[in-house]
PDB file of C-alpha atoms in Angstrom:
ATOM      1  CA  MET A   1      30.112  -1.288  12.501  1.00  0.00           C
ATOM      2  CA  GLU A   2      28.486  -2.774   9.376  1.00  0.00           C
ATOM      3  CA  TRP A   3      25.629  -1.396   7.274  1.00  0.00           C
ATOM      4  CA  SER A   4      23.488  -4.386   8.300  1.00  0.00           C
ATOM      5  CA  ASP A   5      23.867  -3.296  11.949  1.00  0.00           C
ATOM      6  CA  LEU A   6      22.678   0.206  11.087  1.00  0.00           C
ATOM      7  CA  ARG A   7      19.657  -1.175   9.177  1.00  0.00           C
ATOM      8  CA  LEU A   8      18.751  -3.191  12.256  1.00  0.00           C
ATOM      9  CA  PHE A   9      19.181  -0.162  14.524  1.00  0.00           C
ATOM     10  CA  LEU A  10      17.053   2.051  12.251  1.00  0.00           C
ATOM     11  CA  ALA A  11      14.269  -0.538  12.047  1.00  0.00           C
ATOM     12  CA  ILE A  12      14.005  -0.756  15.835  1.00  0.00           C
ATOM     13  CA  ALA A  13      14.139   3.034  16.218  1.00  0.00           C
ATOM     14  CA  ARG A  14      11.381   3.554  13.644  1.00  0.00           C
ATOM     15  CA  LEU A  15       9.059   0.712  14.624  1.00  0.00           C
ATOM     16  CA  GLY A  16       9.589   0.723  18.366  1.00  0.00           C
ATOM     17  CA  THR A  17       9.598  -3.017  19.060  1.00  0.00           C
ATOM     18  CA  LEU A  18      11.904  -5.930  18.310  1.00  0.00           C
ATOM     19  CA  GLY A  19       9.035  -7.944  16.864  1.00  0.00           C
ATOM     20  CA  ALA A  20       7.955  -5.332  14.342  1.00  0.00           C
ATOM     21  CA  ALA A  21      11.562  -4.570  13.387  1.00  0.00           C
ATOM     22  CA  ALA A  22      12.315  -8.276  12.950  1.00  0.00           C
ATOM     23  CA  ARG A  23       9.334  -8.762  10.647  1.00  0.00           C
ATOM     24  CA  SER A  24      10.327  -5.775   8.533  1.00  0.00           C
ATOM     25  CA  LEU A  25      13.808  -7.246   7.961  1.00  0.00           C
ATOM     26  CA  GLY A  26      12.776 -10.894   7.664  1.00  0.00           C
ATOM     27  CA  LEU A  27      14.561 -11.884  10.889  1.00  0.00           C
ATOM     28  CA  THR A  28      13.438 -13.525  14.110  1.00  0.00           C
ATOM     29  CA  GLN A  29      12.902 -11.531  17.303  1.00  0.00           C
ATOM     30  CA  PRO A  30      15.634 -13.421  19.234  1.00  0.00           C
ATOM     31  CA  THR A  31      18.081 -12.678  16.407  1.00  0.00           C
ATOM     32  CA  MET A  32      17.190  -8.983  16.542  1.00  0.00           C
ATOM     33  CA  GLY A  33      17.692  -8.890  20.302  1.00  0.00           C
ATOM     34  CA  ARG A  34      21.022 -10.679  20.081  1.00  0.00           C
ATOM     35  CA  ARG A  35      22.344  -8.423  17.334  1.00  0.00           C
ATOM     36  CA  LEU A  36      21.199  -5.285  19.132  1.00  0.00           C
ATOM     37  CA  ARG A  37      23.009  -6.345  22.297  1.00  0.00           C
ATOM     38  CA  ALA A  38      26.140  -7.039  20.249  1.00  0.00           C
ATOM     39  CA  LEU A  39      25.910  -3.596  18.579  1.00  0.00           C
ATOM     40  CA  GLU A  40      25.516  -1.808  21.903  1.00  0.00           C
ATOM     41  CA  ALA A  41      28.438  -3.781  23.354  1.00  0.00           C
ATOM     42  CA  ALA A  42      30.627  -2.909  20.348  1.00  0.00           C
ATOM     43  CA  LEU A  43      29.799   0.804  20.699  1.00  0.00           C
ATOM     44  CA  GLY A  44      29.993   0.769  24.478  1.00  0.00           C
ATOM     45  CA  GLN A  45      26.697   2.665  24.604  1.00  0.00           C
ATOM     46  CA  THR A  46      23.087   1.913  25.455  1.00  0.00           C
ATOM     47  CA  LEU A  47      21.125   2.986  22.396  1.00  0.00           C
ATOM     48  CA  PHE A  48      17.582   2.258  23.605  1.00  0.00           C
ATOM     49  CA  GLN A  49      15.647   2.533  26.809  1.00  0.00           C
ATOM     50  CA  ARG A  50      13.445  -0.527  27.243  1.00  0.00           C
ATOM     51  CA  THR A  51       9.948   0.551  28.353  1.00  0.00           C
ATOM     52  CA  ALA A  52       6.557  -1.136  28.688  1.00  0.00           C
ATOM     53  CA  ASP A  53       5.485   0.557  25.433  1.00  0.00           C
ATOM     54  CA  GLY A  54       8.564  -0.443  23.456  1.00  0.00           C
ATOM     55  CA  PHE A  55      12.066   0.808  22.680  1.00  0.00           C
ATOM     56  CA  VAL A  56      12.843   4.517  23.078  1.00  0.00           C
ATOM     57  CA  LEU A  57      16.098   6.097  21.891  1.00  0.00           C
ATOM     58  CA  THR A  58      18.542   7.265  24.551  1.00  0.00           C
ATOM     59  CA  ASP A  59      20.546  10.463  23.995  1.00  0.00           C
ATOM     60  CA  GLU A  60      23.350   8.321  22.562  1.00  0.00           C
ATOM     61  CA  GLY A  61      20.823   6.558  20.357  1.00  0.00           C
ATOM     62  CA  VAL A  62      19.509   9.863  19.022  1.00  0.00           C
ATOM     63  CA  ALA A  63      23.040  10.832  17.987  1.00  0.00           C
ATOM     64  CA  VAL A  64      23.576   7.487  16.248  1.00  0.00           C
ATOM     65  CA  PHE A  65      20.164   7.751  14.550  1.00  0.00           C
ATOM     66  CA  ALA A  66      21.039  11.033  12.822  1.00  0.00           C
ATOM     67  CA  HIS A  67      24.262   9.608  11.380  1.00  0.00           C
ATOM     68  CA  ALA A  68      22.615   6.287  10.485  1.00  0.00           C
ATOM     69  CA  GLU A  69      19.905   8.022   8.456  1.00  0.00           C
ATOM     70  CA  ARG A  70      22.515   9.944   6.439  1.00  0.00           C
ATOM     71  CA  ILE A  71      24.434   6.723   5.764  1.00  0.00           C
ATOM     72  CA  GLU A  72      21.188   4.994   4.803  1.00  0.00           C
ATOM     73  CA  GLU A  73      20.283   7.711   2.307  1.00  0.00           C
ATOM     74  CA  GLU A  74      23.682   7.473   0.634  1.00  0.00           C
ATOM     75  CA  ALA A  75      23.516   3.673   0.474  1.00  0.00           C
ATOM     76  CA  LEU A  76      19.984   3.734  -0.931  1.00  0.00           C
ATOM     77  CA  ALA A  77      20.866   6.436  -3.452  1.00  0.00           C
ATOM     78  CA  LEU A  78      23.712   4.245  -4.706  1.00  0.00           C
ATOM     79  CA  GLN A  79      21.406   1.228  -4.933  1.00  0.00           C
ATOM     80  CA  ARG A  80      18.769   3.212  -6.824  1.00  0.00           C
ATOM     81  CA  GLU A  81      21.336   4.662  -9.234  1.00  0.00           C
ATOM     82  CA  LEU A  82      22.763   1.244 -10.036  1.00  0.00           C
ATOM     83  CA  ALA A  83      19.316  -0.332 -10.312  1.00  0.00           C
ATOM     84  CA  GLY A  84      18.027   2.523 -12.439  1.00  0.00           C
ATOM     85  CA  THR A  85      20.612   1.892 -15.129  1.00  0.00           C
ATOM     86  CA  ALA A  86      19.708  -1.793 -15.504  1.00  0.00           C
ATOM     87  CA  SER A  87      18.907  -2.368 -19.163  1.00  0.00           C
ATOM     88  CA  ASP A  88      18.125  -6.087 -19.076  1.00  0.00           C
ATOM     89  CA  LEU A  89      14.686  -7.564 -18.466  1.00  0.00           C
ATOM     90  CA  THR A  90      15.693  -9.709 -15.518  1.00  0.00           C
ATOM     91  CA  GLY A  91      15.590  -9.183 -11.782  1.00  0.00           C
ATOM     92  CA  PHE A  92      13.120  -8.244  -9.069  1.00  0.00           C
ATOM     93  CA  LEU A  93      10.322  -5.683  -8.798  1.00  0.00           C
ATOM     94  CA  ARG A  94       8.145  -4.943  -5.768  1.00  0.00           C
ATOM     95  CA  LEU A  95       4.706  -3.378  -6.241  1.00  0.00           C
ATOM     96  CA  SER A  96       2.373  -1.960  -3.622  1.00  0.00           C
ATOM     97  CA  SER A  97      -1.370  -1.353  -3.888  1.00  0.00           C
ATOM     98  CA  SER A  98      -4.647  -1.623  -2.008  1.00  0.00           C
ATOM     99  CA  ASP A  99      -6.117  -5.079  -1.544  1.00  0.00           C
ATOM    100  CA  TRP A 100      -8.940  -5.016  -4.092  1.00  0.00           C
ATOM    101  CA  PHE A 101      -6.920  -3.133  -6.724  1.00  0.00           C
ATOM    102  CA  GLY A 102      -4.079  -5.618  -6.462  1.00  0.00           C
ATOM    103  CA  THR A 103      -6.429  -8.599  -6.679  1.00  0.00           C
ATOM    104  CA  HIS A 104      -8.789  -7.488  -9.433  1.00  0.00           C
ATOM    105  CA  MET A 105      -6.817  -4.955 -11.471  1.00  0.00           C
ATOM    106  CA  LEU A 106      -3.103  -5.665 -11.122  1.00  0.00           C
ATOM    107  CA  ALA A 107      -2.980  -9.441 -10.724  1.00  0.00           C
ATOM    108  CA  PRO A 108      -4.298 -10.221 -14.257  1.00  0.00           C
ATOM    109  CA  ALA A 109      -1.855  -7.715 -15.766  1.00  0.00           C
ATOM    110  CA  ILE A 110       1.071  -9.078 -13.743  1.00  0.00           C
ATOM    111  CA  ALA A 111       0.218 -12.636 -14.765  1.00  0.00           C
ATOM    112  CA  GLU A 112       0.383 -11.657 -18.442  1.00  0.00           C
ATOM    113  CA  PHE A 113       3.611  -9.760 -17.873  1.00  0.00           C
ATOM    114  CA  SER A 114       5.207 -12.738 -16.139  1.00  0.00           C
ATOM    115  CA  LEU A 115       4.476 -14.978 -19.100  1.00  0.00           C
ATOM    116  CA  ALA A 116       6.044 -12.453 -21.472  1.00  0.00           C
ATOM    117  CA  TYR A 117       9.066 -11.731 -19.218  1.00  0.00           C
ATOM    118  CA  PRO A 118       9.683 -14.897 -17.180  1.00  0.00           C
ATOM    119  CA  LYS A 119      13.037 -13.668 -15.825  1.00  0.00           C
ATOM    120  CA  VAL A 120      11.444 -10.747 -13.966  1.00  0.00           C
ATOM    121  CA  VAL A 121      10.216 -11.708 -10.498  1.00  0.00           C
ATOM    122  CA  VAL A 122       7.326  -9.484  -9.395  1.00  0.00           C
ATOM    123  CA  GLU A 123       6.243  -9.207  -5.760  1.00  0.00           C
ATOM    124  CA  LEU A 124       2.873  -7.576  -5.065  1.00  0.00           C
ATOM    125  CA  LEU A 125       2.158  -6.266  -1.555  1.00  0.00           C
ATOM    126  CA  THR A 126      -1.511  -5.441  -0.900  1.00  0.00           C
ATOM    127  CA  ASP A 127      -2.164  -3.480   2.265  1.00  0.00           C
ATOM    128  CA  SER A 128      -2.891   0.042   3.444  1.00  0.00           C
ATOM    129  CA  ARG A 129       0.693   0.975   4.340  1.00  0.00           C
ATOM    130  CA  LEU A 130       2.318   3.824   2.445  1.00  0.00           C
ATOM    131  CA  LEU A 131       5.601   2.174   1.501  1.00  0.00           C
ATOM    132  CA  SER A 132       8.656   4.343   0.888  1.00  0.00           C
ATOM    133  CA  LEU A 133       9.956   4.622  -2.657  1.00  0.00           C
ATOM    134  CA  SER A 134      13.110   6.345  -1.397  1.00  0.00           C
ATOM    135  CA  ARG A 135      13.993   3.385   0.824  1.00  0.00           C
ATOM    136  CA  ARG A 136      13.020   0.946  -1.953  1.00  0.00           C
ATOM    137  CA  GLU A 137      10.318  -0.619   0.182  1.00  0.00           C
ATOM    138  CA  ALA A 138       8.546  -0.681  -3.184  1.00  0.00           C
ATOM    139  CA  ASP A 139       9.575   0.076  -6.777  1.00  0.00           C
ATOM    140  CA  LEU A 140       6.089   0.957  -8.044  1.00  0.00           C
ATOM    141  CA  VAL A 141       3.270   2.218  -5.822  1.00  0.00           C
ATOM    142  CA  PHE A 142      -0.385   2.385  -6.871  1.00  0.00           C
ATOM    143  CA  ARG A 143      -2.636   4.459  -4.608  1.00  0.00           C
ATOM    144  CA  ILE A 144      -5.642   6.790  -4.556  1.00  0.00           C
ATOM    145  CA  ALA A 145      -3.741   9.791  -3.176  1.00  0.00           C
ATOM    146  CA  PRO A 146      -1.499  11.898  -5.456  1.00  0.00           C
ATOM    147  CA  PHE A 147       2.230  11.807  -4.755  1.00  0.00           C
ATOM    148  CA  THR A 148       3.718  15.009  -3.370  1.00  0.00           C
ATOM    149  CA  GLU A 149       7.310  13.878  -2.794  1.00  0.00           C
ATOM    150  CA  PRO A 150       9.703  15.820  -5.089  1.00  0.00           C
ATOM    151  CA  GLU A 151      11.791  12.721  -5.815  1.00  0.00           C
ATOM    152  CA  VAL A 152       8.776  10.719  -7.077  1.00  0.00           C
ATOM    153  CA  ILE A 153       7.658  10.592 -10.705  1.00  0.00           C
ATOM    154  CA  SER A 154       3.917  10.009 -10.800  1.00  0.00           C
ATOM    155  CA  ARG A 155       0.975  10.013 -13.158  1.00  0.00           C
ATOM    156  CA  ARG A 156      -2.780   9.621 -12.936  1.00  0.00           C
ATOM    157  CA  LEU A 157      -3.423   6.067 -14.041  1.00  0.00           C
ATOM    158  CA  LEU A 158      -7.209   5.831 -14.337  1.00  0.00           C
ATOM    159  CA  ARG A 159     -10.530   6.848 -12.826  1.00  0.00           C
ATOM    160  CA  ILE A 160     -12.387   4.160 -10.872  1.00  0.00           C
ATOM    161  CA  GLU A 161     -16.167   4.505 -10.677  1.00  0.00           C
ATOM    162  CA  TYR A 162     -18.004   3.201  -7.599  1.00  0.00           C
ATOM    163  CA  GLY A 163     -21.504   1.821  -7.095  1.00  0.00           C
ATOM    164  CA  LEU A 164     -23.856   0.890  -4.272  1.00  0.00           C
ATOM    165  CA  TYR A 165     -24.585  -2.850  -4.137  1.00  0.00           C
ATOM    166  CA  ILE A 166     -27.022  -5.182  -2.424  1.00  0.00           C
ATOM    167  CA  LYS A 167     -27.521  -8.938  -2.467  1.00  0.00           C
ATOM    168  CA  ARG A 168     -29.437  -9.824  -5.614  1.00  0.00           C
ATOM    169  CA  GLY A 169     -33.182 -10.020  -5.040  1.00  0.00           C
ATOM    170  CA  LEU A 170     -33.334  -8.023  -1.798  1.00  0.00           C
ATOM    171  CA  PRO A 171     -35.475  -4.843  -1.675  1.00  0.00           C
ATOM    172  CA  HIS A 172     -33.682  -1.620  -2.576  1.00  0.00           C
ATOM    173  CA  PRO A 173     -33.659   1.338  -0.162  1.00  0.00           C
ATOM    174  CA  VAL A 174     -35.010   4.791  -1.012  1.00  0.00           C
ATOM    175  CA  ALA A 175     -32.703   7.796  -1.175  1.00  0.00           C
ATOM    176  CA  GLY A 176     -33.137  10.314   1.626  1.00  0.00           C
ATOM    177  CA  SER A 177     -34.161   7.746   4.175  1.00  0.00           C
ATOM    178  CA  GLY A 178     -32.686   4.256   4.253  1.00  0.00           C
ATOM    179  CA  GLU A 179     -34.726   3.399   7.327  1.00  0.00           C
ATOM    180  CA  GLY A 180     -34.351  -0.305   8.072  1.00  0.00           C
ATOM    181  CA  ALA A 181     -31.382  -0.675   5.698  1.00  0.00           C
ATOM    182  CA  ARG A 182     -28.120  -2.161   6.936  1.00  0.00           C
ATOM    183  CA  LEU A 183     -24.727  -0.962   5.733  1.00  0.00           C
ATOM    184  CA  VAL A 184     -21.365  -2.655   5.264  1.00  0.00           C
ATOM    185  CA  THR A 185     -18.847   0.159   5.308  1.00  0.00           C
ATOM    186  CA  MET A 186     -15.255   1.128   5.995  1.00  0.00           C
ATOM    187  CA  ASP A 187     -13.788   0.832   9.486  1.00  0.00           C
ATOM    188  CA  GLU A 188     -13.658   3.902  11.706  1.00  0.00           C
ATOM    189  CA  ALA A 189     -10.079   4.749  10.710  1.00  0.00           C
ATOM    190  CA  PHE A 190     -11.402   5.434   7.184  1.00  0.00           C
ATOM    191  CA  GLY A 191     -14.612   7.138   8.298  1.00  0.00           C
ATOM    192  CA  GLY A 192     -13.818  10.282   6.331  1.00  0.00           C
ATOM    193  CA  MET A 193     -13.599   8.567   2.944  1.00  0.00           C
ATOM    194  CA  PRO A 194     -15.913   9.991   0.247  1.00  0.00           C
ATOM    195  CA  ASP A 195     -18.087   6.882  -0.076  1.00  0.00           C
ATOM    196  CA  VAL A 196     -18.701   6.765   3.700  1.00  0.00           C
ATOM    197  CA  LEU A 197     -19.830  10.403   3.707  1.00  0.00           C
ATOM    198  CA  TRP A 198     -21.951   9.753   0.617  1.00  0.00           C
ATOM    199  CA  LEU A 199     -23.780   6.922   2.382  1.00  0.00           C
ATOM    200  CA  GLN A 200     -24.438   9.106   5.418  1.00  0.00           C
ATOM    201  CA  ARG A 201     -25.960  11.771   3.181  1.00  0.00           C
ATOM    202  CA  LEU A 202     -28.039   9.534   0.900  1.00  0.00           C
ATOM    203  CA  LEU A 203     -29.178   7.013   3.520  1.00  0.00           C
ATOM    204  CA  PRO A 204     -29.149   8.963   6.803  1.00  0.00           C
ATOM    205  CA  LYS A 205     -31.429   6.532   8.664  1.00  0.00           C
ATOM    206  CA  ALA A 206     -29.568   3.378   7.669  1.00  0.00           C
ATOM    207  CA  SER A 207     -27.678   1.530  10.386  1.00  0.00           C
ATOM    208  CA  ILE A 208     -24.123   0.254  10.174  1.00  0.00           C
ATOM    209  CA  ALA A 209     -24.118  -3.530  10.430  1.00  0.00           C
ATOM    210  CA  LEU A 210     -20.485  -4.374   9.727  1.00  0.00           C
ATOM    211  CA  ARG A 211     -17.193  -2.622   9.024  1.00  0.00           C
ATOM    212  CA  SER A 212     -14.048  -3.663   7.184  1.00  0.00           C
ATOM    213  CA  ASN A 213     -11.090  -1.880   5.574  1.00  0.00           C
ATOM    214  CA  ASN A 214     -10.972  -4.617   2.906  1.00  0.00           C
ATOM    215  CA  ARG A 215     -13.170  -4.125  -0.165  1.00  0.00           C
ATOM    216  CA  ASP A 216     -13.207  -7.848  -0.998  1.00  0.00           C
ATOM    217  CA  VAL A 217     -14.444  -8.579   2.518  1.00  0.00           C
ATOM    218  CA  GLN A 218     -17.142  -5.927   2.115  1.00  0.00           C
ATOM    219  CA  ALA A 219     -18.209  -7.465  -1.195  1.00  0.00           C
ATOM    220  CA  THR A 220     -18.435 -10.953   0.317  1.00  0.00           C
ATOM    221  CA  LEU A 221     -20.467  -9.658   3.267  1.00  0.00           C
ATOM    222  CA  CYS A 222     -22.780  -7.868   0.858  1.00  0.00           C
ATOM    223  CA  ALA A 223     -23.177 -11.003  -1.279  1.00  0.00           C
ATOM    224  CA  ASN A 224     -24.204 -12.922   1.825  1.00  0.00           C
ATOM    225  CA  GLY A 225     -26.957 -10.449   2.647  1.00  0.00           C
ATOM    226  CA  ALA A 226     -25.235  -8.620   5.500  1.00  0.00           C
ATOM    227  CA  GLY A 227     -26.016  -5.190   4.064  1.00  0.00           C
ATOM    228  CA  LEU A 228     -25.481  -2.602   1.354  1.00  0.00           C
ATOM    229  CA  ALA A 229     -21.908  -1.806   0.358  1.00  0.00           C
ATOM    230  CA  VAL A 230     -20.244   0.845  -1.774  1.00  0.00           C
ATOM    231  CA  LEU A 231     -17.721  -0.978  -3.966  1.00  0.00           C
ATOM    232  CA  PRO A 232     -15.437  -0.195  -6.914  1.00  0.00           C
ATOM    233  CA  ARG A 233     -17.414  -1.152 -10.009  1.00  0.00           C
ATOM    234  CA  PRO A 234     -14.688  -3.432 -11.434  1.00  0.00           C
ATOM    235  CA  LEU A 235     -15.165  -5.486  -8.256  1.00  0.00           C
ATOM    236  CA  GLY A 236     -18.916  -5.165  -7.708  1.00  0.00           C
ATOM    237  CA  ASP A 237     -19.955  -5.677 -11.343  1.00  0.00           C
ATOM    238  CA  SER A 238     -17.935  -8.898 -11.510  1.00  0.00           C
ATOM    239  CA  MET A 239     -19.968 -10.588  -8.753  1.00  0.00           C
ATOM    240  CA  GLY A 240     -23.164 -12.298  -9.842  1.00  0.00           C
ATOM    241  CA  ALA A 241     -24.560 -12.510  -6.313  1.00  0.00           C
ATOM    242  CA  ILE A 242     -24.960  -8.731  -5.952  1.00  0.00           C
ATOM    243  CA  GLU A 243     -26.637  -5.999  -7.974  1.00  0.00           C
ATOM    244  CA  ARG A 244     -26.308  -2.230  -8.159  1.00  0.00           C
ATOM    245  CA  VAL A 245     -28.746   0.056  -6.377  1.00  0.00           C
ATOM    246  CA  ASP A 246     -29.835   3.288  -8.084  1.00  0.00           C
ATOM    247  CA  LEU A 247     -30.375   6.145  -5.630  1.00  0.00           C
ATOM    248  CA  GLY A 248     -30.429   8.758  -8.374  1.00  0.00           C
ATOM    249  CA  GLU A 249     -26.833   9.707  -7.645  1.00  0.00           C
ATOM    250  CA  THR A 250     -23.695   7.612  -7.977  1.00  0.00           C
ATOM    251  CA  PRO A 251     -21.070   7.377  -5.229  1.00  0.00           C
ATOM    252  CA  PRO A 252     -17.961   9.502  -5.783  1.00  0.00           C
ATOM    253  CA  GLY A 253     -15.296   7.888  -7.949  1.00  0.00           C
ATOM    254  CA  ARG A 254     -11.604   7.842  -7.165  1.00  0.00           C
ATOM    255  CA  ASP A 255      -8.479   8.477  -9.203  1.00  0.00           C
ATOM    256  CA  THR A 256      -5.669   5.940  -9.021  1.00  0.00           C
ATOM    257  CA  TRP A 257      -2.093   7.194  -9.215  1.00  0.00           C
ATOM    258  CA  VAL A 258       1.136   5.323  -9.880  1.00  0.00           C
ATOM    259  CA  GLY A 259       4.535   6.524  -8.701  1.00  0.00           C
ATOM    260  CA  TYR A 260       8.187   5.491  -8.761  1.00  0.00           C
ATOM    261  CA  HIS A 261      11.459   7.094  -7.678  1.00  0.00           C
ATOM    262  CA  ARG A 262      13.105   9.328 -10.284  1.00  0.00           C
ATOM    263  CA  ASP A 263      16.336   7.323  -9.976  1.00  0.00           C
ATOM    264  CA  MET A 264      14.466   4.287 -11.361  1.00  0.00           C
ATOM    265  CA  LYS A 265      13.145   5.905 -14.526  1.00  0.00           C
ATOM    266  CA  ARG A 266      15.697   4.160 -16.776  1.00  0.00           C
ATOM    267  CA  MET A 267      15.200   0.689 -15.296  1.00  0.00           C
ATOM    268  CA  ALA A 268      14.096  -1.432 -18.247  1.00  0.00           C
ATOM    269  CA  ARG A 269      12.028  -3.963 -16.308  1.00  0.00           C
ATOM    270  CA  LEU A 270      10.171  -1.227 -14.411  1.00  0.00           C
ATOM    271  CA  ARG A 271       9.355   0.606 -17.628  1.00  0.00           C
ATOM    272  CA  ALA A 272       8.243  -2.630 -19.299  1.00  0.00           C
ATOM    273  CA  LEU A 273       5.928  -3.560 -16.427  1.00  0.00           C
ATOM    274  CA  LEU A 274       4.478  -0.073 -16.113  1.00  0.00           C
ATOM    275  CA  ASP A 275       3.811   0.130 -19.852  1.00  0.00           C
ATOM    276  CA  HIS A 276       2.113  -3.272 -19.739  1.00  0.00           C
ATOM    277  CA  VAL A 277      -0.098  -2.311 -16.787  1.00  0.00           C
ATOM    278  CA  ILE A 278      -1.089   0.977 -18.419  1.00  0.00           C
ATOM    279  CA  GLU A 279      -1.981  -0.765 -21.691  1.00  0.00           C
ATOM    280  CA  ARG A 280      -3.876  -3.554 -19.912  1.00  0.00           C
ATOM    281  CA  LEU A 281      -5.948  -1.210 -17.743  1.00  0.00           C
ATOM    282  CA  ALA A 282      -6.703   1.090 -20.666  1.00  0.00           C
ATOM    283  CA  ASN A 283      -8.526  -1.743 -22.455  1.00  0.00           C
TER     284      ASN A 283
END
């Protein structure tokens, strides 16, 4: 059995479908199915029960899973240790952040960094997934929630202020009512976010017109007159088609945190990129 077979097995066990596991490993679904069948044949065991909802571990699969996770942790620890001692400014770095933060805050800094260090290849993933630093799904993670994992080194990066915006020239609502106003807000999965609750309190009679979990989408909808939107000020203030609304109270701001695995603290290219981002965002 090879380590690549165990990675495949773990991906299917964690994600539950061949398609999702294939995408996570950069393989095709037929390839995943073929390799899984070959692994089960080599072990002489059925590792998954195929159900209408996806793949479920059999008893034999559960036993393999426990051993595979221990092997994975050792392999990843070795990779992190070797990567963490890299002293040259060449190689690959993967960053993870939210969509708007990656587009408007990180992308300019990464572009400057790439010109200064052309041998470092930076990959920026912008989505809402919490990628694992331990499994090296990302080398640097930027997010609004503090890191609690003991193996992660983290720091508060900066405070982002938010504002309420409307298409330029449209009438502004009045705090405490909002009757007749339309809102562009977060989707229901993020209904507990501070800015959503703030809108409900300040404009209780406003109606929700549109939802999106993407701040850039919200900003574009707002700029096209679809409704009011709470946006990070670095995004909202940069758009000429919208203007800030003063309700006598500003929406709650958010802290942004950056984290990386402790085994990577001596990696020269990671330190160089992090220092550059910190300096760029401080200005």
